[in-house]
């Protein structure tokens, strides 16, 4: 693998839409690499030495990673379908596959080490505890999360111009929890290329058997209205050429190599996937109906620039995605999670407990995290006036939880109480909502307490939502009356 080290390779990453610049800033801060934002929303590209792949996998803002084989800024597609597809076929032989495949091999060897450790930890955990009712609930919540975890990174947003092939017939429900899953079901019905469905490569198959007969699939993501072909057709024909070139075996589910063909208008990027499942699946084990993906939670937290000793609260924490991400990445702050739903508080507590166990297995010591959880009423918080530095929360959209009608009373009450507990002058809030009309009306009535700063438009499970950065004014909030 030493040959793969040294010279920088180009890594592509899918990120929550709207947070491309946040992800680019994290790459520069942690890897010292300049990242470019793609014209195709929800993607960034950066150069890095292959031996730094472990650090790349530890980035908090990226969902999926791939190594770029080659990028074409202005690919001239022929008008006729046959000629356009023939050009894509011919492209396979001309691409510089050698170095990207070495990077894929290096990535695989790192993954095997990690999997070995993971299996040992799971075996240790299994010997300590029997499966009980909580275990059943965890499985049920995981099933639910496939329909409710919010962020589709740029997949659904382009529905009018992006061809999703078979996905049109069986489209993921809003809130499908993997942006690549949403987009990658392109060529499920086209067997030759092997494309579509969630990446479920069996770990045991990696490296087994003859290394020259690898299993592969091609996933085509296409956006634009000037193409004469569909994603299915591109994946099928490009995949056929890949199969012929490498003599690999096509397999849509138990594949070793996933080749990506990203087409955005005249921009074509060919890559090889470095992640089997999205990196946002890192903290949550107990899911709820609206569990926020960790990468989006990180983007929201980073937006408010936490400083050491800041007190950060999520007053409507659900399963705790935001405060858990906060406590993991900003351990010098104190994080408080709260919710009025006892079931949500229980799930969040279970998620915190899972994180503590994971840290104990990793470090061999039981060090705690600066995070507490409490059941409370968002409109009547048991916190002192002006005692909180940052509020970060995912507000009810009025779809899966609550209702649009209730939001007209809830939003003003929330903003009032948040204004009371937030520190005047320096306090800030980052709030996510899809009910933008109701939020704008509520905010207009709170102009004396909150000033709107930045707005980030995001795609949350196919819903066009917004993340608002609010700054607390110096205006004193009304003191909370004591009933004692």
XYZ file of C-alpha atoms in Angstrom:
484
model
C 0.000 0.000 0.000
C 3.015 2.281 0.262
C 2.636 3.200 -3.405
C -0.703 4.861 -2.589
C 0.937 7.197 -0.087
C 2.477 10.547 -0.884
C 0.899 12.396 -3.796
C -2.454 14.033 -3.049
C -5.634 12.550 -4.445
C -8.947 14.341 -4.908
C -11.644 13.304 -2.459
C -15.299 14.139 -3.045
C -17.796 14.359 -0.197
C -21.556 14.675 -0.051
C -22.724 17.094 2.649
C -26.090 18.426 3.866
C -27.302 20.941 1.283
C -26.794 24.513 2.388
C -23.824 23.568 4.582
C -21.240 23.189 1.805
C -19.222 26.206 3.030
C -19.363 24.912 6.612
C -17.964 21.566 5.442
C -15.268 23.322 3.386
C -14.265 25.343 6.470
C -13.987 22.164 8.557
C -11.780 20.508 5.903
C -9.461 23.529 5.894
C -9.372 23.688 9.689
C -8.748 19.975 10.344
C -6.862 18.833 7.245
C -5.265 22.088 6.094
C -6.733 21.495 2.622
C -8.664 23.966 0.470
C -12.055 22.555 -0.481
C -14.015 23.615 -3.543
C -17.823 23.658 -3.552
C -19.417 21.834 -6.485
C -22.008 23.462 -8.757
C -23.990 20.318 -7.985
C -25.372 21.260 -4.544
C -24.456 19.079 -1.604
C -20.912 18.184 -2.705
C -17.393 19.445 -1.979
C -13.979 18.386 -3.337
C -10.523 18.603 -1.753
C -7.018 17.212 -2.249
C -5.376 15.161 0.493
C -2.572 12.618 0.880
C -3.998 9.046 0.967
C -2.353 8.266 4.316
C -4.617 10.894 5.893
C -7.766 8.922 5.057
C -8.465 8.097 8.739
C -8.675 11.851 9.460
C -10.938 12.329 6.446
C -13.339 9.711 7.844
C -13.428 11.621 11.140
C -14.831 14.798 9.556
C -18.128 15.691 11.242
C -19.864 17.535 8.384
C -19.655 14.985 5.547
C -22.113 12.185 4.798
C -20.400 10.071 2.137
C -16.873 10.016 0.694
C -15.470 8.981 -2.680
C -12.131 9.225 -4.455
C -12.344 11.085 -7.771
C -11.131 9.115 -10.795
C -11.560 12.073 -13.149
C -13.645 15.232 -13.447
C -14.871 16.775 -16.702
C -15.992 20.385 -16.314
C -17.581 20.595 -19.768
C -18.420 17.191 -21.206
C -20.054 17.456 -24.635
C -22.971 15.036 -24.765
C -24.141 14.021 -28.240
C -27.760 14.748 -29.084
C -28.738 11.179 -29.954
C -29.084 8.746 -27.062
C -27.023 6.004 -28.744
C -24.057 8.301 -29.420
C -24.162 9.880 -25.956
C -24.174 6.472 -24.269
C -21.421 5.214 -26.589
C -19.241 8.161 -25.472
C -19.780 7.178 -21.827
C -18.839 3.574 -22.662
C -15.669 4.674 -24.478
C -14.740 6.893 -21.529
C -14.087 3.881 -19.283
C -10.926 2.819 -21.173
C -9.465 6.346 -21.072
C -9.878 6.980 -17.327
C -6.856 6.909 -14.947
C -8.122 4.136 -12.649
C -4.798 3.004 -11.115
C -4.249 5.557 -8.318
C -7.931 5.812 -7.254
C -8.092 1.998 -6.980
C -4.961 2.027 -4.795
C -6.683 4.578 -2.564
C -9.771 2.320 -2.473
C -7.545 -0.622 -1.431
C -5.878 1.459 1.275
C -9.291 2.596 2.501
C -10.437 -1.039 2.568
C -7.481 -2.124 4.702
C -8.260 0.665 7.217
C -11.908 -0.382 7.255
C -11.000 -4.018 7.999
C -8.976 -3.013 11.078
C -11.883 -0.905 12.314
C -14.391 -3.713 11.653
C -12.222 -6.189 13.575
C -12.168 -3.908 16.621
C -15.900 -3.258 16.276
C -16.693 -7.000 16.205
C -14.595 -7.615 19.325
C -16.423 -4.795 21.159
C -19.813 -6.150 20.052
C -18.889 -9.635 21.277
C -17.835 -8.200 24.652
C -21.061 -6.235 24.912
C -23.153 -9.261 23.900
C -21.640 -11.376 26.666
C -22.587 -8.736 29.248
C -26.224 -8.122 28.397
C -29.210 -10.105 27.190
C -31.635 -8.742 24.600
C -34.645 -7.265 26.395
C -37.600 -5.014 25.605
C -35.266 -2.058 25.001
C -33.442 -4.032 22.331
C -36.727 -4.611 20.544
C -37.581 -0.919 20.748
C -34.185 -0.041 19.306
C -34.795 -2.235 16.271
C -38.265 -0.748 15.782
C -36.905 2.780 16.020
C -34.177 1.980 13.507
C -36.836 0.756 11.088
C -38.793 3.951 11.625
C -35.717 6.050 11.039
C -35.463 4.817 7.468
C -38.599 6.835 6.826
C -38.008 9.748 9.128
C -34.368 10.762 9.509
C -34.399 14.108 7.727
C -31.750 15.266 5.220
C -31.655 14.376 1.563
C -28.515 16.090 0.344
C -29.654 17.675 -2.868
C -31.462 14.586 -4.126
C -35.118 15.496 -3.817
C -34.604 19.215 -4.278
C -33.838 18.704 -7.959
C -36.765 16.377 -8.588
C -37.930 18.291 -11.661
C -34.636 17.920 -13.521
C -32.907 14.958 -11.856
C -33.655 11.549 -13.281
C -33.924 8.981 -10.548
C -34.973 6.045 -12.685
C -36.621 3.317 -10.647
C -36.657 5.653 -7.636
C -39.585 7.500 -9.247
C -41.652 4.368 -8.887
C -40.586 3.687 -5.306
C -39.442 7.074 -4.079
C -38.087 7.320 -0.547
C -40.532 8.956 1.817
C -39.638 12.486 2.928
C -37.076 12.036 5.633
C -35.270 9.037 4.193
C -32.119 8.960 6.231
C -29.364 8.676 3.673
C -28.917 11.228 0.921
C -27.067 8.710 -1.222
C -29.768 6.098 -0.652
C -32.333 8.511 -2.061
C -30.358 9.200 -5.177
C -28.706 5.861 -5.722
C -31.749 3.759 -6.460
C -31.299 4.845 -10.053
C -30.799 1.596 -11.913
C -32.337 -1.094 -9.771
C -33.993 -2.730 -12.751
C -30.890 -2.595 -14.951
C -28.959 -5.696 -13.928
C -25.741 -5.455 -16.023
C -24.317 -2.383 -14.304
C -25.341 -3.243 -10.804
C -26.788 0.007 -9.530
C -29.250 1.071 -6.889
C -30.382 0.239 -3.412
C -28.507 0.783 -0.170
C -24.854 -0.252 0.051
C -24.861 -3.439 2.072
C -21.586 -5.091 1.099
C -21.051 -8.022 3.421
C -17.931 -7.383 5.468
C -16.852 -11.007 5.226
C -16.645 -10.848 1.429
C -14.064 -8.113 1.311
C -10.753 -9.607 0.323
C -12.062 -13.181 0.176
C -11.584 -15.335 -2.893
C -9.674 -14.245 -5.959
C -8.904 -10.527 -5.691
C -9.065 -10.217 -9.492
C -12.778 -11.095 -9.520
C -14.208 -8.196 -7.550
C -17.927 -7.556 -7.371
C -19.087 -4.091 -8.353
C -22.000 -1.853 -9.139
C -22.326 1.501 -10.873
C -24.492 4.247 -9.393
C -25.478 7.130 -11.659
C -26.740 10.423 -10.222
C -27.969 12.672 -13.014
C -29.297 16.227 -12.812
C -30.228 18.426 -15.767
C -32.881 18.551 -18.482
C -30.703 18.425 -21.610
C -29.687 14.758 -21.540
C -31.127 12.299 -24.063
C -30.640 9.326 -21.707
C -31.839 8.264 -18.269
C -29.781 7.437 -15.181
C -30.673 3.761 -15.663
C -29.319 3.758 -19.196
C -26.118 5.591 -18.255
C -25.480 3.221 -15.316
C -26.209 0.162 -17.458
C -23.952 1.093 -20.395
C -21.135 2.618 -18.327
C -21.303 -0.418 -16.023
C -21.126 -2.789 -18.958
C -17.935 -1.090 -20.132
C -16.463 -1.242 -16.588
C -17.259 -4.961 -16.442
C -15.575 -5.548 -19.800
C -12.534 -3.413 -18.899
C -11.800 -4.982 -15.486
C -13.528 -8.374 -15.883
C -15.320 -7.717 -12.596
C -18.631 -9.318 -11.683
C -21.749 -7.138 -11.407
C -23.590 -7.433 -8.085
C -26.079 -4.807 -6.959
C -26.117 -5.655 -3.247
C -23.012 -7.596 -2.162
C -20.514 -5.506 -4.106
C -16.906 -4.719 -3.230
C -16.475 -1.646 -5.438
C -19.082 1.031 -6.035
C -18.301 3.165 -9.072
C -20.045 6.549 -9.066
C -21.062 8.376 -12.228
C -22.221 11.877 -11.262
C -23.665 13.939 -14.128
C -24.781 17.513 -13.477
C -25.694 19.258 -16.738
C -22.354 19.191 -18.638
C -20.242 18.363 -15.589
C -19.224 14.693 -15.237
C -17.392 13.231 -12.240
C -16.387 9.569 -12.057
C -15.485 8.305 -8.598
C -15.109 5.238 -6.380
C -17.058 5.169 -3.103
C -15.054 5.075 0.148
C -18.034 4.737 2.495
C -20.531 1.877 2.626
C -23.032 3.841 4.670
C -23.371 7.503 5.481
C -21.002 8.869 8.147
C -23.940 10.639 9.813
C -24.907 7.272 11.358
C -22.441 7.699 14.202
C -24.162 8.697 17.434
C -27.792 7.614 17.379
C -28.910 4.100 18.297
C -32.480 4.859 19.425
C -34.435 6.726 16.738
C -37.616 8.760 16.907
C -40.063 10.004 14.255
C -37.942 13.061 13.371
C -34.359 12.169 14.311
C -31.960 14.748 12.899
C -28.880 13.494 11.092
C -25.616 14.139 12.952
C -24.005 15.979 10.026
C -26.814 18.544 9.928
C -26.650 18.883 13.731
C -22.912 19.607 13.429
C -23.535 22.272 10.756
C -26.108 23.998 12.967
C -23.800 23.979 15.996
C -20.843 25.272 14.012
C -22.984 28.134 12.724
C -23.241 29.605 16.237
C -19.457 29.370 16.872
C -19.405 27.785 20.367
C -16.687 29.082 22.690
C -15.161 27.303 25.722
C -17.418 27.433 28.833
C -20.536 28.323 26.781
C -23.769 26.832 28.084
C -25.611 25.322 25.089
C -29.162 23.989 25.281
C -31.499 22.155 22.954
C -34.954 22.743 24.488
C -36.735 20.406 22.004
C -34.045 17.741 21.718
C -36.047 14.734 20.512
C -33.599 11.824 20.469
C -30.698 14.133 21.353
C -28.851 14.334 18.015
C -27.835 18.007 18.466
C -26.602 17.946 22.108
C -24.826 14.597 21.606
C -23.012 15.987 18.565
C -22.254 19.144 20.567
C -20.868 17.296 23.594
C -18.708 15.134 21.311
C -17.211 17.974 19.278
C -17.264 20.824 21.852
C -16.454 19.114 25.168
C -15.304 22.407 26.726
C -18.921 23.652 26.665
C -21.764 22.473 28.907
C -24.719 20.980 27.025
C -28.279 20.558 28.275
C -30.912 18.569 26.391
C -34.611 18.752 27.175
C -37.985 17.739 25.780
C -41.594 17.666 26.972
C -42.150 14.126 25.640
C -41.097 11.441 28.157
C -40.529 8.922 25.338
C -38.151 11.342 23.578
C -36.263 11.940 26.842
C -35.938 8.166 27.335
C -34.572 7.693 23.799
C -32.132 10.581 24.213
C -30.946 9.110 27.547
C -30.423 5.740 25.838
C -28.429 7.446 23.071
C -26.241 9.195 25.654
C -25.736 5.857 27.438
C -24.741 4.191 24.124
C -22.215 6.964 23.456
C -20.678 6.542 26.921
C -20.348 2.780 26.345
C -18.761 3.384 22.956
C -16.252 5.830 24.486
C -15.480 3.348 27.269
C -14.796 0.568 24.739
C -12.615 2.881 22.669
C -10.614 4.443 25.481
C -10.776 1.686 28.076
C -11.900 4.212 30.704
C -15.352 5.456 31.645
C -14.936 9.187 31.135
C -18.182 11.145 31.136
C -19.438 13.787 28.718
C -20.581 17.339 29.585
C -24.249 16.664 28.832
C -27.383 16.397 30.948
C -30.963 15.657 29.928
C -34.203 16.753 31.557
C -37.939 16.638 30.844
C -39.409 20.138 30.712
C -41.906 22.459 29.057
C -40.383 24.653 26.332
C -42.681 27.525 27.296
C -41.770 27.351 30.978
C -38.094 26.399 31.268
C -36.544 25.823 34.742
C -33.572 28.046 33.917
C -32.529 31.460 35.181
C -33.089 34.555 33.056
C -30.024 35.296 30.894
C -28.204 32.104 31.952
C -27.755 30.435 28.534
C -25.216 31.351 25.822
C -26.497 29.329 22.865
C -29.778 27.681 21.900
C -29.732 25.154 19.041
C -32.871 23.218 18.187
C -34.950 21.558 15.494
C -38.416 23.102 15.851
C -41.596 21.109 15.098
C -42.425 21.364 11.397
C -46.085 20.628 12.082
C -46.009 17.483 9.948
C -44.838 14.400 11.888
C -44.939 16.188 15.240
C -47.490 18.844 16.242
C -49.476 20.714 13.607
C -49.160 23.881 11.515
C -52.115 25.311 13.423
C -50.483 24.744 16.825
C -47.240 26.332 15.580
C -48.950 29.750 15.400
C -49.176 29.721 19.199
C -46.093 27.597 19.897
C -43.495 29.580 17.904
C -44.089 32.998 19.560
C -44.169 31.330 23.003
C -40.911 29.480 22.235
C -39.118 32.607 21.008
C -40.288 34.549 24.077
C -39.025 31.929 26.546
C -35.800 31.417 24.607
C -35.278 35.191 24.688
C -35.741 35.181 28.458
C -33.113 32.496 29.190
C -30.609 33.647 26.533
C -27.812 36.028 27.575
C -28.542 39.604 26.311
C -26.043 41.039 23.836
C -23.907 37.925 23.274
C -26.460 35.098 23.209
C -27.452 33.455 19.947
C -29.862 30.835 18.675
C -29.792 28.525 15.658
C -33.246 27.234 14.803
C -34.307 24.807 12.060
C -37.866 24.875 10.702
C -39.800 24.119 7.571
C -42.773 26.224 8.715
C -41.090 29.394 7.438
C -44.229 31.549 7.169
C -45.204 30.946 10.791
C -41.609 31.474 11.979
C -41.264 34.770 10.064
C -44.490 36.075 11.623
C -43.422 35.046 15.124
C -39.974 36.589 14.667
C -41.445 39.883 13.439
C -43.227 40.196 16.792
C -39.950 39.520 18.662
C -37.773 42.129 16.948
C -36.957 43.759 20.290
C -35.405 40.491 21.586
C -34.099 38.690 18.475
C -32.276 39.986 15.383
C -32.069 37.686 12.380
C -28.527 37.071 11.138
C -27.695 34.402 8.589
C -30.247 32.103 6.919
C -29.154 28.743 5.466
C -31.582 27.021 3.102
C -31.489 23.250 3.565
C -33.167 20.199 2.136
C -34.549 18.099 4.996
C -35.889 14.804 3.737
C -37.283 16.422 0.610
C -38.711 19.401 2.513
C -37.410 22.891 1.765
C -36.433 24.128 5.222
C -34.364 26.939 6.707
C -31.786 27.265 9.486
C -31.940 30.720 11.108
C -29.091 32.247 13.086
C -30.567 34.727 15.567
C -28.646 37.203 17.740
C -29.956 38.206 21.150
C -30.373 41.978 21.545
C -29.414 43.897 24.700
C -33.108 44.345 25.525
C -33.988 42.917 28.925
C -36.560 40.139 28.753
C -39.515 40.068 31.093
C -38.520 38.376 34.334
C -40.209 35.076 35.061
C -42.722 35.417 37.886
C -42.400 33.141 40.859
C -45.499 31.243 41.926
C -44.156 30.495 45.405
